[in-house]
Amino acid sequence: MAKSEKYCADRAAQQMWGYMQDAEKTADEVSQLYLSSSRYLQKAIDGIFTKYMTKHGLTEKEAKELIRRLYNKASIRELLQKLQAAESTEEREEFLREVEAPAYQARIQRLEALQEQIDLIMRNVYQQEKQISTRHYTGLAEKAYYHSVYEIQKRVGLGFSFAHVDQKQLDKVINSQWSGRNYSTRIWGNTQKLAEDLKEELLVDLITGRTEREAADILAKKFAQGASNARRLIRTESCYLSNQIEMQSYKECGIEKYRYLATLDLRTSEICRELDGKVFLVSEAKPGKNCPPMHPWCRSTTVAVVSEEAFRRMQRRARDPVTGKTYLVPASMNYQEWYAKYVEKSSNPAIIRVEKTTLTAEPNTVTEVIGKKGGIDRNYYGPDGKQEKQISNNDHGNPKLHSFGKHGEHVHDYIYASDGKLKGRPMRELTDEERKENEDIL
């Protein structure tokens, strides 16, 4: 690996470490949901399982085996029916006589109500965990995309134009399925599994005679496991998301290959050690096969392999087609300075790179086409999805026809007839506002 690539690999590893730290903070926030829910339920069980309760002829193992044979594993009534049909013992008959008493019936009703509360609590945990996770993933995806483009531009020293990330792209990546499910489905699966486990434990509490302290301890352990599962999900999804959005940035920058980069320490998995340093095609990147994450808790990332051909393409994109001036990204430029110039400077952040201009597109969007010689056309679409105007930063090789501005930059306004067909596209100068909005390409 060349010295410059080694430096870039170190930067990529450092960036992934930063993403994982952000994931940890998000996981801490989600863990508080589980902790507060655990405390709430611990208070709710007070008085249901009294300290003087004794075991009624069933061990914990026997109780769980019995519950697993239930059609509805949370049904107290079905459980009592199973006990009545089971082989009779003096202790079991005493237990059944006790649960039929009015005082105990009230306790069972409280327990049934508590089971319903568990469903409501876990649905609430699901909604809040999803909201917190979505906020984290959206911010991470945008950060990962721009950081990746910045690192590539800084590495080659060229400030070429690139499509800005938009919410539609982010949503597509964030909600994409890998290993059969997306993050929302995984959160739902985790919370529902925890709800079922909690309700099962309540039944075990009832028929084995656990004390309130024992019941509370088991409850806390179950919630702690749920929080741990949530942390694993957030970290693994963060690894997946950052690597997938970086693959998009590679495609945007014309990068065809990437190098797998494992975090090498005592915790590194065998599969990541084997893949470390290997080069793969961006077009063939597949999570779990040759692109992170390879497994839960994966911390691996990738670094772009910049070929001579890719570098030449970047040079063409960074060169003004009229003046021949090449826009540079100096080594001294930090990320904040780069972001201010190449991202915030444009007031049209949701620019979608396309191969060709079309008369219709998604409503209220802006697309961008880069010509073979480096010229750029930006196409603006209205609420009905029809093209309203096109801004070009060059004269298309015909200065007499496009005698506008300094370099032939001009606007085409699109006019439609009453039947909806294109009537004309007259040319004009850019307004001061349009120049300001598109100064990144002018």
CSV table of C-alpha atoms in Angstrom, one decimal, residues 4-440:
chain,number,residue,atom,x,y,z
A,4,SER,CA,-0.6,8.2,0.6
A,5,GLU,CA,-3.0,5.3,0.6
A,6,LYS,CA,-1.7,4.2,4.0
A,7,TYR,CA,-2.5,7.7,5.3
A,8,CYS,CA,-6.0,7.5,3.8
A,9,ALA,CA,-6.5,4.1,5.4
A,10,ASP,CA,-5.6,5.5,8.8
A,11,ARG,CA,-8.0,8.4,8.2
A,12,ALA,CA,-10.8,6.0,7.2
A,13,ALA,CA,-10.2,3.9,10.3
A,14,GLN,CA,-10.3,7.0,12.5
A,15,GLN,CA,-13.5,8.1,10.9
A,16,MET,CA,-15.1,4.7,11.5
A,17,TRP,CA,-14.1,5.0,15.1
A,18,GLY,CA,-15.8,8.3,15.3
A,19,TYR,CA,-19.0,6.8,13.7
A,20,MET,CA,-18.9,4.0,16.3
A,21,GLN,CA,-18.6,6.6,19.1
A,22,ASP,CA,-21.7,8.4,17.8
A,23,ALA,CA,-23.4,5.0,17.7
A,24,GLU,CA,-22.5,4.4,21.4
A,25,LYS,CA,-24.0,7.7,22.4
A,26,THR,CA,-27.2,6.8,20.6
A,27,ALA,CA,-27.2,3.3,22.2
A,28,ASP,CA,-26.8,5.0,25.6
A,29,GLU,CA,-29.9,7.1,24.9
A,30,VAL,CA,-31.9,4.0,23.9
A,31,SER,CA,-30.6,2.1,27.0
A,32,GLN,CA,-32.3,4.7,29.1
A,33,LEU,CA,-35.6,3.7,27.5
A,34,TYR,CA,-35.1,0.1,28.7
A,35,LEU,CA,-34.0,1.2,32.1
A,36,SER,CA,-37.0,3.5,32.8
A,37,SER,CA,-39.3,0.8,31.5
A,38,SER,CA,-37.7,-1.8,33.8
A,39,ARG,CA,-38.1,0.5,36.8
A,40,TYR,CA,-41.7,1.1,35.9
A,41,LEU,CA,-42.5,-2.6,35.7
A,42,GLN,CA,-40.6,-3.4,38.9
A,43,LYS,CA,-42.9,-1.0,40.7
A,44,ALA,CA,-46.0,-2.4,39.1
A,45,ILE,CA,-45.3,-6.0,40.3
A,46,ASP,CA,-45.1,-4.9,44.0
A,47,GLY,CA,-47.8,-6.8,45.9
A,48,ILE,CA,-48.4,-9.4,43.2
A,49,PHE,CA,-45.6,-11.7,44.4
A,50,THR,CA,-45.4,-11.6,48.1
A,51,LYS,CA,-42.3,-12.4,50.2
A,52,TYR,CA,-44.0,-15.3,52.0
A,53,MET,CA,-44.9,-17.2,48.9
A,54,THR,CA,-43.5,-20.7,48.7
A,55,LYS,CA,-42.9,-23.0,45.8
A,56,HIS,CA,-45.9,-25.2,44.8
A,57,GLY,CA,-44.4,-28.4,43.6
A,58,LEU,CA,-42.7,-27.0,40.4
A,59,THR,CA,-39.1,-26.1,39.8
A,60,GLU,CA,-38.2,-23.2,37.6
A,61,LYS,CA,-37.2,-25.7,34.8
A,62,GLU,CA,-40.5,-27.6,35.1
A,63,ALA,CA,-42.4,-24.3,35.1
A,64,LYS,CA,-40.7,-23.1,31.9
A,65,GLU,CA,-41.2,-26.5,30.2
A,66,LEU,CA,-44.9,-26.3,31.1
A,67,ILE,CA,-45.3,-22.8,29.7
A,68,ARG,CA,-43.6,-23.7,26.5
A,69,ARG,CA,-46.4,-26.3,25.9
A,70,LEU,CA,-49.0,-23.6,26.1
A,71,TYR,CA,-50.8,-22.4,23.0
A,72,ASN,CA,-50.7,-18.9,24.4
A,73,LYS,CA,-47.5,-18.6,26.4
A,74,ALA,CA,-48.7,-15.5,28.2
A,75,SER,CA,-52.1,-17.0,29.2
A,76,ILE,CA,-52.5,-17.4,33.0
A,77,ARG,CA,-55.9,-19.2,32.6
A,78,GLU,CA,-54.5,-21.7,30.1
A,79,LEU,CA,-51.6,-22.3,32.5
A,80,LEU,CA,-54.0,-23.0,35.4
A,81,GLN,CA,-55.9,-25.5,33.2
A,82,LYS,CA,-52.7,-27.3,32.4
A,83,LEU,CA,-51.9,-27.6,36.1
A,84,GLN,CA,-55.3,-28.9,36.9
A,85,ALA,CA,-55.0,-31.6,34.2
A,86,ALA,CA,-51.5,-32.5,35.3
A,87,GLU,CA,-50.7,-35.4,37.7
A,88,SER,CA,-52.0,-34.4,41.1
A,89,THR,CA,-49.7,-33.8,44.1
A,90,GLU,CA,-50.6,-32.4,47.5
A,91,GLU,CA,-48.6,-29.2,46.9
A,92,ARG,CA,-50.1,-28.7,43.5
A,93,GLU,CA,-53.7,-29.1,44.8
A,94,GLU,CA,-52.9,-26.7,47.6
A,95,PHE,CA,-51.7,-24.2,45.0
A,96,LEU,CA,-54.8,-24.6,42.9
A,97,ARG,CA,-57.1,-24.1,45.9
A,98,GLU,CA,-55.1,-21.0,46.8
A,99,VAL,CA,-55.4,-19.4,43.3
A,100,GLU,CA,-59.2,-20.0,43.4
A,101,ALA,CA,-59.5,-17.9,46.5
A,102,PRO,CA,-61.0,-14.3,45.9
A,103,ALA,CA,-57.8,-12.6,47.2
A,104,TYR,CA,-55.6,-14.5,44.8
A,105,GLN,CA,-58.0,-14.0,41.9
A,106,ALA,CA,-57.5,-10.3,42.4
A,107,ARG,CA,-53.8,-10.8,42.3
A,108,ILE,CA,-54.1,-12.8,39.0
A,109,GLN,CA,-56.3,-10.0,37.5
A,110,ARG,CA,-53.5,-7.6,38.4
A,111,LEU,CA,-51.0,-9.9,36.7
A,112,GLU,CA,-53.1,-10.1,33.6
A,113,ALA,CA,-53.4,-6.3,33.5
A,114,LEU,CA,-49.6,-6.2,33.9
A,115,GLN,CA,-49.1,-8.4,30.9
A,116,GLU,CA,-51.2,-6.0,28.8
A,117,GLN,CA,-49.1,-3.2,30.1
A,118,ILE,CA,-46.0,-5.0,28.9
A,119,ASP,CA,-47.3,-5.0,25.4
A,120,LEU,CA,-48.1,-1.2,25.6
A,121,ILE,CA,-44.7,-0.4,27.2
A,122,MET,CA,-42.7,-2.4,24.6
A,123,ARG,CA,-44.7,-0.8,21.7
A,124,ASN,CA,-43.8,2.6,23.2
A,125,VAL,CA,-40.1,1.5,23.5
A,126,TYR,CA,-40.2,0.4,19.8
A,127,GLN,CA,-41.6,3.8,18.7
A,128,GLN,CA,-39.1,5.8,20.7
A,129,GLU,CA,-36.1,3.5,19.8
A,130,LYS,CA,-37.1,3.8,16.1
A,131,GLN,CA,-37.3,7.6,16.3
A,132,ILE,CA,-33.9,7.9,18.1
A,133,SER,CA,-32.3,5.4,15.7
A,134,THR,CA,-33.7,7.1,12.6
A,135,ARG,CA,-32.4,10.5,13.7
A,136,HIS,CA,-28.9,8.9,14.3
A,137,TYR,CA,-28.9,7.0,11.0
A,138,THR,CA,-29.9,10.1,8.9
A,139,GLY,CA,-27.2,12.3,10.4
A,140,LEU,CA,-24.6,9.5,10.1
A,141,ALA,CA,-25.5,8.8,6.4
A,142,GLU,CA,-25.1,12.5,5.4
A,143,LYS,CA,-21.9,12.9,7.4
A,144,ALA,CA,-20.4,9.7,5.9
A,145,TYR,CA,-21.2,10.7,2.4
A,146,TYR,CA,-19.7,14.2,2.5
A,147,HIS,CA,-16.7,13.0,4.6
A,148,SER,CA,-16.0,10.3,2.0
A,149,VAL,CA,-16.1,12.8,-0.9
A,150,TYR,CA,-14.0,15.2,1.1
A,151,GLU,CA,-11.3,12.6,1.7
A,152,ILE,CA,-11.2,11.6,-1.9
A,153,GLN,CA,-11.0,15.2,-3.1
A,154,LYS,CA,-8.3,16.1,-0.6
A,155,ARG,CA,-6.4,13.0,-1.5
A,156,VAL,CA,-6.3,13.9,-5.3
A,157,GLY,CA,-6.2,17.6,-4.6
A,158,LEU,CA,-9.1,18.3,-7.0
A,159,GLY,CA,-12.4,20.1,-6.3
A,160,PHE,CA,-14.6,18.4,-8.9
A,161,SER,CA,-18.4,18.8,-8.9
A,162,PHE,CA,-20.5,16.1,-7.3
A,163,ALA,CA,-24.2,15.4,-6.6
A,164,HIS,CA,-25.3,16.4,-3.2
A,165,VAL,CA,-27.1,13.8,-1.1
A,166,ASP,CA,-30.8,14.2,-0.7
A,167,GLN,CA,-33.4,12.8,1.7
A,168,LYS,CA,-34.8,10.4,-0.8
A,169,GLN,CA,-31.4,8.8,-1.2
A,170,LEU,CA,-30.8,8.7,2.5
A,171,ASP,CA,-34.2,7.1,3.1
A,172,LYS,CA,-33.5,4.4,0.5
A,173,VAL,CA,-30.2,3.4,2.1
A,174,ILE,CA,-31.5,3.7,5.7
A,175,ASN,CA,-34.6,1.5,5.0
A,176,SER,CA,-32.8,-1.0,2.7
A,177,GLN,CA,-32.9,-4.6,3.7
A,178,TRP,CA,-29.8,-6.6,4.3
A,179,SER,CA,-29.7,-10.1,5.7
A,180,GLY,CA,-33.4,-10.2,5.0
A,181,ARG,CA,-34.6,-7.3,7.2
A,182,ASN,CA,-34.2,-3.5,7.7
A,183,TYR,CA,-33.5,-1.8,11.0
A,184,SER,CA,-37.1,-1.0,11.8
A,185,THR,CA,-38.1,-4.7,11.4
A,186,ARG,CA,-35.2,-5.7,13.6
A,187,ILE,CA,-36.2,-3.2,16.4
A,188,TRP,CA,-39.7,-4.6,16.3
A,189,GLY,CA,-38.5,-8.1,16.5
A,190,ASN,CA,-36.2,-7.3,19.4
A,191,THR,CA,-38.9,-5.5,21.4
A,192,GLN,CA,-41.6,-8.1,20.7
A,193,LYS,CA,-39.2,-10.9,21.8
A,194,LEU,CA,-38.5,-9.1,25.0
A,195,ALA,CA,-42.2,-8.6,25.7
A,196,GLU,CA,-42.8,-12.3,25.3
A,197,ASP,CA,-39.9,-13.2,27.5
A,198,LEU,CA,-41.2,-10.8,30.2
A,199,LYS,CA,-44.7,-12.3,30.1
A,200,GLU,CA,-43.3,-15.8,30.3
A,201,GLU,CA,-41.2,-14.9,33.3
A,202,LEU,CA,-44.3,-13.5,35.1
A,203,LEU,CA,-46.0,-16.9,34.7
A,204,VAL,CA,-42.9,-18.6,36.1
A,205,ASP,CA,-43.0,-16.1,39.0
A,206,LEU,CA,-46.6,-17.1,39.7
A,207,ILE,CA,-46.2,-20.9,39.8
A,208,THR,CA,-42.8,-21.2,41.3
A,209,GLY,CA,-43.2,-18.8,44.1
A,210,ARG,CA,-40.4,-16.4,43.4
A,211,THR,CA,-40.1,-13.5,45.8
A,212,GLU,CA,-40.6,-9.9,44.6
A,213,ARG,CA,-36.8,-9.4,44.8
A,214,GLU,CA,-36.1,-12.5,42.7
A,215,ALA,CA,-38.8,-11.4,40.2
A,216,ALA,CA,-37.4,-7.9,40.0
A,217,ASP,CA,-33.9,-9.1,39.5
A,218,ILE,CA,-34.9,-11.4,36.6
A,219,LEU,CA,-37.0,-8.5,35.1
A,220,ALA,CA,-33.9,-6.2,35.3
A,221,LYS,CA,-31.7,-8.8,33.6
A,222,LYS,CA,-34.2,-9.3,30.8
A,223,PHE,CA,-34.3,-5.5,30.1
A,224,ALA,CA,-30.5,-5.3,30.3
A,225,GLN,CA,-30.4,-8.0,27.6
A,226,GLY,CA,-32.9,-6.0,25.6
A,227,ALA,CA,-30.7,-2.9,25.9
A,228,SER,CA,-27.7,-4.9,24.9
A,229,ASN,CA,-29.5,-6.2,21.8
A,230,ALA,CA,-30.4,-2.7,20.9
A,231,ARG,CA,-26.8,-1.5,21.3
A,232,ARG,CA,-25.6,-4.4,19.0
A,233,LEU,CA,-28.2,-3.4,16.4
A,234,ILE,CA,-27.3,0.3,16.5
A,235,ARG,CA,-23.6,-0.4,16.1
A,236,THR,CA,-24.0,-3.0,13.4
A,237,GLU,CA,-26.5,-0.9,11.4
A,238,SER,CA,-24.2,2.1,11.8
A,239,CYS,CA,-21.4,0.1,10.3
A,240,TYR,CA,-23.7,-1.1,7.4
A,241,LEU,CA,-25.0,2.4,6.7
A,242,SER,CA,-21.7,4.2,6.7
A,243,ASN,CA,-20.1,1.7,4.4
A,244,GLN,CA,-23.1,1.6,2.0
A,245,ILE,CA,-23.3,5.4,1.8
A,246,GLU,CA,-19.5,5.5,1.2
A,247,MET,CA,-20.0,3.0,-1.7
A,248,GLN,CA,-22.4,5.6,-3.2
A,249,SER,CA,-19.8,8.3,-2.8
A,250,TYR,CA,-17.2,6.1,-4.6
A,251,LYS,CA,-19.6,5.7,-7.5
A,252,GLU,CA,-20.3,9.4,-7.5
A,253,CYS,CA,-16.5,10.1,-7.7
A,254,GLY,CA,-15.9,7.5,-10.4
A,255,ILE,CA,-14.1,5.1,-8.1
A,256,GLU,CA,-14.2,1.6,-9.3
A,257,LYS,CA,-12.4,-0.3,-6.6
A,258,TYR,CA,-12.1,-0.2,-2.8
A,259,ARG,CA,-9.8,-1.8,-0.2
A,260,TYR,CA,-11.2,-3.7,2.8
A,261,LEU,CA,-10.0,-2.2,6.0
A,262,ALA,CA,-10.3,-4.1,9.3
A,263,THR,CA,-9.7,-2.6,12.8
A,264,LEU,CA,-6.9,-4.8,13.9
A,265,ASP,CA,-6.7,-5.5,17.6
A,266,LEU,CA,-7.4,-8.5,19.9
A,267,ARG,CA,-11.1,-8.2,19.2
A,268,THR,CA,-10.9,-8.4,15.4
A,269,SER,CA,-12.8,-11.4,14.0
A,270,GLU,CA,-11.1,-14.0,11.9
A,271,ILE,CA,-13.1,-13.2,8.8
A,272,CYS,CA,-12.2,-9.5,9.0
A,273,ARG,CA,-8.5,-10.4,9.4
A,274,GLU,CA,-8.7,-12.5,6.3
A,275,LEU,CA,-10.3,-9.7,4.3
A,276,ASP,CA,-8.1,-6.9,5.5
A,277,GLY,CA,-6.2,-5.2,2.6
A,278,LYS,CA,-8.0,-7.1,-0.1
A,279,VAL,CA,-9.3,-5.1,-3.1
A,280,PHE,CA,-12.8,-5.5,-4.5
A,281,LEU,CA,-15.0,-3.9,-7.2
A,282,VAL,CA,-17.4,-1.2,-6.0
A,283,SER,CA,-20.0,-2.7,-8.4
A,284,GLU,CA,-19.7,-6.1,-6.6
A,285,ALA,CA,-19.8,-4.8,-3.0
A,286,LYS,CA,-22.0,-7.0,-0.9
A,287,PRO,CA,-22.4,-6.7,2.9
A,288,GLY,CA,-21.5,-9.9,4.7
A,289,LYS,CA,-19.4,-11.2,1.7
A,290,ASN,CA,-16.8,-8.6,0.8
A,291,CYS,CA,-18.1,-5.4,2.4
A,292,PRO,CA,-18.7,-4.5,6.1
A,293,PRO,CA,-20.4,-5.5,8.2
A,294,MET,CA,-19.3,-9.1,8.1
A,295,HIS,CA,-20.9,-9.9,11.5
A,296,PRO,CA,-22.7,-8.2,14.5
A,297,TRP,CA,-20.5,-5.6,16.2
A,298,CYS,CA,-18.3,-5.3,13.0
A,299,ARG,CA,-16.0,-2.2,13.0
A,300,SER,CA,-14.5,-2.7,9.6
A,301,THR,CA,-14.6,0.0,6.9
A,302,THR,CA,-13.2,0.6,3.4
A,303,VAL,CA,-10.9,3.0,1.6
A,304,ALA,CA,-11.1,4.1,-2.1
A,305,VAL,CA,-8.5,2.8,-4.6
A,306,VAL,CA,-7.9,5.7,-7.0
A,307,SER,CA,-6.7,4.4,-10.3
A,308,GLU,CA,-5.0,6.6,-13.0
A,309,GLU,CA,-8.1,6.5,-15.1
A,310,ALA,CA,-10.3,7.6,-12.2
A,311,PHE,CA,-7.9,10.4,-11.5
A,312,ARG,CA,-8.0,11.6,-15.1
A,313,ARG,CA,-11.8,11.6,-14.9
A,314,MET,CA,-11.7,13.7,-11.8
A,315,GLN,CA,-9.3,16.1,-13.5
A,316,ARG,CA,-11.8,16.6,-16.3
A,317,ARG,CA,-14.6,17.2,-13.8
A,318,ALA,CA,-12.6,19.7,-11.9
A,319,ARG,CA,-11.7,21.8,-15.0
A,320,ASP,CA,-13.8,24.7,-16.2
A,321,PRO,CA,-14.7,23.9,-19.8
A,322,VAL,CA,-14.3,27.5,-20.9
A,323,THR,CA,-11.4,28.9,-18.9
A,324,GLY,CA,-9.5,25.7,-18.5
A,325,LYS,CA,-9.0,26.5,-14.8
A,326,THR,CA,-8.8,23.5,-12.5
A,327,TYR,CA,-10.4,23.8,-9.1
A,328,LEU,CA,-8.1,22.5,-6.3
A,329,VAL,CA,-8.5,21.2,-2.8
A,330,PRO,CA,-5.3,22.1,-1.0
A,331,ALA,CA,-3.9,19.8,1.6
A,332,SER,CA,-4.4,22.4,4.3
A,333,MET,CA,-8.1,22.6,3.8
A,334,ASN,CA,-10.0,21.0,6.7
A,335,TYR,CA,-13.4,19.4,6.5
A,336,GLN,CA,-15.3,22.4,7.8
A,337,GLU,CA,-13.8,24.7,5.2
A,338,TRP,CA,-14.4,22.2,2.4
A,339,TYR,CA,-18.0,21.7,3.6
A,340,ALA,CA,-18.7,25.4,3.6
A,341,LYS,CA,-17.3,25.8,0.1
A,342,TYR,CA,-18.6,22.7,-1.7
A,343,VAL,CA,-21.8,21.9,0.2
A,344,GLU,CA,-23.2,24.9,2.1
A,345,LYS,CA,-22.3,27.3,-0.7
A,346,SER,CA,-24.9,25.8,-2.9
A,347,SER,CA,-28.5,26.6,-1.9
A,348,ASN,CA,-29.6,23.6,-4.0
A,349,PRO,CA,-28.4,20.7,-1.8
A,350,ALA,CA,-30.9,18.1,-3.2
A,351,ILE,CA,-29.3,17.9,-6.7
A,352,ILE,CA,-29.7,14.5,-8.3
A,353,ARG,CA,-27.0,13.4,-10.8
A,354,VAL,CA,-28.6,11.8,-13.9
A,355,GLU,CA,-27.3,10.6,-17.3
A,356,LYS,CA,-29.6,12.7,-19.4
A,357,THR,CA,-32.2,15.5,-19.2
A,358,THR,CA,-35.8,14.6,-19.3
A,359,LEU,CA,-38.9,16.7,-19.6
A,360,THR,CA,-40.5,15.1,-16.5
A,361,ALA,CA,-39.0,14.0,-13.1
A,362,GLU,CA,-39.9,13.8,-9.4
A,363,PRO,CA,-41.8,17.0,-8.5
A,364,ASN,CA,-39.8,19.9,-7.0
A,365,THR,CA,-36.4,18.3,-7.7
A,366,VAL,CA,-33.2,19.5,-9.4
A,367,THR,CA,-31.2,17.1,-11.6
A,368,GLU,CA,-27.7,17.6,-13.0
A,369,VAL,CA,-26.1,16.3,-16.2
A,370,ILE,CA,-22.4,16.5,-16.8
A,371,GLY,CA,-21.4,16.5,-20.5
A,372,LYS,CA,-18.6,14.6,-22.0
A,373,LYS,CA,-16.5,17.8,-22.1
A,374,GLY,CA,-17.3,18.7,-18.5
A,375,GLY,CA,-20.1,21.2,-19.1
A,376,ILE,CA,-23.0,21.1,-16.6
A,377,ASP,CA,-26.7,21.4,-17.1
A,378,ARG,CA,-29.0,21.8,-14.1
A,379,ASN,CA,-32.7,21.0,-14.6
A,380,TYR,CA,-35.5,22.4,-12.4
A,381,TYR,CA,-38.8,20.6,-12.1
A,382,GLY,CA,-42.0,22.1,-10.7
A,383,PRO,CA,-44.8,20.8,-8.4
A,384,ASP,CA,-46.3,18.9,-11.4
A,385,GLY,CA,-43.0,17.2,-12.3
A,386,LYS,CA,-42.6,19.1,-15.5
A,387,GLN,CA,-39.3,20.8,-16.3
A,388,GLU,CA,-39.5,24.6,-15.7
A,389,LYS,CA,-36.0,25.7,-16.6
A,390,GLN,CA,-32.4,24.6,-17.3
A,391,ILE,CA,-29.3,26.4,-16.3
A,392,SER,CA,-26.1,25.7,-18.3
A,393,ASN,CA,-22.6,26.8,-17.2
A,394,ASN,CA,-21.2,26.9,-20.8
A,395,ASP,CA,-22.0,27.9,-24.4
A,396,HIS,CA,-22.1,24.2,-25.6
A,397,GLY,CA,-19.3,25.1,-28.1
A,398,ASN,CA,-21.4,27.7,-29.8
A,399,PRO,CA,-20.5,31.2,-28.4
A,400,LYS,CA,-22.5,33.0,-31.1
A,401,LEU,CA,-25.8,31.3,-30.2
A,402,HIS,CA,-25.1,31.5,-26.4
A,403,SER,CA,-23.7,35.0,-26.1
A,404,PHE,CA,-24.4,35.3,-22.4
A,405,GLY,CA,-22.4,35.9,-19.3
A,406,LYS,CA,-18.6,35.4,-19.2
A,407,HIS,CA,-18.5,31.9,-20.4
A,408,GLY,CA,-21.8,31.5,-22.3
A,409,GLU,CA,-23.7,30.4,-19.1
A,410,HIS,CA,-27.4,30.8,-19.8
A,411,VAL,CA,-31.0,29.8,-18.8
A,412,HIS,CA,-33.6,28.0,-20.9
A,413,ASP,CA,-37.2,28.7,-19.7
A,414,TYR,CA,-39.6,25.9,-20.5
A,415,ILE,CA,-43.0,27.0,-21.9
A,416,TYR,CA,-45.9,24.6,-22.3
A,417,ALA,CA,-49.1,24.9,-24.5
A,418,SER,CA,-52.6,24.4,-23.0
A,419,ASP,CA,-52.5,20.7,-24.0
A,420,GLY,CA,-49.4,20.2,-21.9
A,421,LYS,CA,-46.9,19.8,-24.8
A,422,LEU,CA,-43.6,21.8,-24.8
A,423,LYS,CA,-44.1,24.9,-26.8
A,424,GLY,CA,-40.6,26.5,-26.5
A,425,ARG,CA,-37.5,27.0,-24.4
A,426,PRO,CA,-36.3,30.5,-24.9
A,427,MET,CA,-32.8,31.5,-23.7
A,428,ARG,CA,-31.9,34.4,-21.3
A,429,GLU,CA,-29.2,35.6,-18.9
A,430,LEU,CA,-29.1,34.3,-15.4
A,431,THR,CA,-30.6,36.6,-12.7
A,432,ASP,CA,-28.4,37.6,-9.8
A,433,GLU,CA,-30.3,35.2,-7.5
A,434,GLU,CA,-29.8,32.3,-10.0
A,435,ARG,CA,-26.1,33.1,-10.1
A,436,LYS,CA,-25.8,33.0,-6.4
A,437,GLU,CA,-27.8,29.7,-6.2
A,438,ASN,CA,-25.5,28.1,-8.8
A,439,GLU,CA,-22.2,29.8,-8.1
A,440,ASP,CA,-20.6,26.3,-7.4
